[in-house]
Amino acid sequence: MQRLIILVIFSSLVTLSGCIFPGVYKRELQQGQVMTDEMINQLQPGLTREQVVYVMGNPLTPSTINPNRWDYIYWSKDPRDNVTQQKVSLVFDNNRLVEINKTP
């Protein structure tokens, strides 16, 4: 009987030890549009809006203040809480790309 009690206690401790984890699993968080250097390097003044959409995709939130400005924003946070931000602003005039502003 005493052997059975020791076996039950031991197996309970082993089972419960699996519930204890020293850290919490954190996954990478990403928001916005992923922009590669290859995509950004394809942008050049003179491209039409359609060509920009083909390269970069549609902007997430079109500007209501200035419809000739498109902002592409990407934000990520890795499991170690390192934050990466990237922003590209594109300015159009007469449906042609005239200005590219990149913030790393």
CSV table of C-alpha atoms in Angstrom, one decimal:
chain,number,residue,atom,x,y,z
A,1,MET,CA,0.0,0.0,0.0
A,2,GLN,CA,2.8,2.4,0.9
A,3,ARG,CA,4.5,1.6,-2.4
A,4,LEU,CA,1.2,2.5,-4.2
A,5,ILE,CA,1.1,5.8,-2.4
A,6,ILE,CA,4.7,6.6,-3.3
A,7,LEU,CA,4.0,5.7,-6.9
A,8,VAL,CA,0.9,7.9,-7.1
A,9,ILE,CA,2.7,10.8,-5.5
A,10,PHE,CA,5.7,10.4,-7.8
A,11,SER,CA,3.6,10.2,-10.9
A,12,SER,CA,1.5,13.2,-9.8
A,13,LEU,CA,4.7,15.2,-9.4
A,14,VAL,CA,6.0,14.2,-12.8
A,15,THR,CA,2.7,15.1,-14.4
A,16,LEU,CA,2.4,18.4,-12.7
A,17,SER,CA,6.0,19.4,-13.5
A,18,GLY,CA,5.0,19.4,-17.1
A,19,CYS,CA,2.6,22.3,-16.4
A,20,ILE,CA,5.4,24.5,-15.1
A,21,PHE,CA,7.1,26.5,-17.9
A,22,PRO,CA,9.7,29.1,-17.0
A,23,GLY,CA,8.7,31.5,-19.8
A,24,VAL,CA,5.7,32.4,-21.9
A,25,TYR,CA,5.7,31.7,-25.6
A,26,LYS,CA,5.7,34.9,-27.6
A,27,ARG,CA,5.2,35.0,-31.3
A,28,GLU,CA,6.1,37.6,-33.7
A,29,LEU,CA,3.5,40.3,-34.3
A,30,GLN,CA,3.3,41.9,-37.8
A,31,GLN,CA,1.0,44.7,-38.9
A,32,GLY,CA,0.8,46.6,-42.2
A,33,GLN,CA,2.3,45.6,-45.5
A,34,VAL,CA,5.6,43.8,-45.9
A,35,MET,CA,7.9,45.8,-48.1
A,36,THR,CA,11.1,44.3,-49.4
A,37,ASP,CA,14.0,46.3,-50.7
A,38,GLU,CA,13.4,44.7,-54.1
A,39,MET,CA,9.9,46.2,-54.2
A,40,ILE,CA,11.1,49.7,-53.1
A,41,ASN,CA,13.9,49.6,-55.6
A,42,GLN,CA,11.4,49.1,-58.4
A,43,LEU,CA,9.7,52.4,-57.6
A,44,GLN,CA,10.9,55.3,-59.7
A,45,PRO,CA,9.4,58.7,-60.6
A,46,GLY,CA,7.1,58.6,-63.5
A,47,LEU,CA,5.3,55.3,-62.6
A,48,THR,CA,1.5,55.4,-62.8
A,49,ARG,CA,-0.7,54.6,-59.8
A,50,GLU,CA,-1.6,51.3,-61.4
A,51,GLN,CA,2.1,50.4,-61.8
A,52,VAL,CA,2.7,51.3,-58.1
A,53,VAL,CA,-0.2,49.1,-57.1
A,54,TYR,CA,1.3,46.2,-59.1
A,55,VAL,CA,4.6,46.6,-57.3
A,56,MET,CA,3.5,47.5,-53.8
A,57,GLY,CA,-0.1,46.6,-53.5
A,58,ASN,CA,-2.9,49.0,-52.5
A,59,PRO,CA,-2.1,51.3,-49.6
A,60,LEU,CA,-3.8,50.2,-46.4
A,61,THR,CA,-5.4,53.6,-45.6
A,62,PRO,CA,-5.7,56.2,-48.4
A,63,SER,CA,-5.1,59.7,-47.2
A,64,THR,CA,-8.3,61.7,-46.8
A,65,ILE,CA,-6.3,64.9,-46.5
A,66,ASN,CA,-4.2,64.5,-49.5
A,67,PRO,CA,-5.4,62.0,-52.1
A,68,ASN,CA,-2.1,62.3,-54.0
A,69,ARG,CA,-0.1,60.8,-51.1
A,70,TRP,CA,0.0,57.1,-50.4
A,71,ASP,CA,1.5,55.7,-47.2
A,72,TYR,CA,2.7,52.2,-46.8
A,73,ILE,CA,3.5,51.2,-43.2
A,74,TYR,CA,5.0,48.0,-41.8
A,75,TRP,CA,5.5,47.2,-38.1
A,76,SER,CA,6.7,44.1,-36.4
A,77,LYS,CA,7.7,43.0,-32.9
A,78,ASP,CA,9.8,39.8,-32.4
A,79,PRO,CA,9.5,37.5,-29.4
A,80,ARG,CA,12.3,39.5,-27.7
A,81,ASP,CA,10.3,42.7,-28.0
A,82,ASN,CA,12.6,44.2,-30.7
A,83,VAL,CA,10.4,46.5,-32.8
A,84,THR,CA,10.9,47.1,-36.5
A,85,GLN,CA,9.1,49.9,-38.3
A,86,GLN,CA,9.2,50.9,-41.9
A,87,LYS,CA,7.3,53.6,-43.7
A,88,VAL,CA,7.2,54.6,-47.4
A,89,SER,CA,5.3,57.7,-48.5
A,90,LEU,CA,4.6,58.1,-52.2
A,91,VAL,CA,3.5,61.4,-53.7
A,92,PHE,CA,1.7,61.6,-57.1
A,93,ASP,CA,1.1,64.5,-59.5
A,94,ASN,CA,-1.2,64.0,-62.5
A,95,ASN,CA,-1.4,60.2,-61.7
A,96,ARG,CA,2.4,59.9,-61.9
A,97,LEU,CA,4.8,59.1,-59.0
A,98,VAL,CA,6.9,62.2,-58.3
A,99,GLU,CA,8.3,61.6,-54.8
A,100,ILE,CA,9.4,58.6,-52.7
A,101,ASN,CA,10.1,59.1,-49.0
A,102,LYS,CA,11.4,56.1,-47.1
A,103,THR,CA,11.8,56.0,-43.3
A,104,PRO,CA,13.7,52.9,-42.1
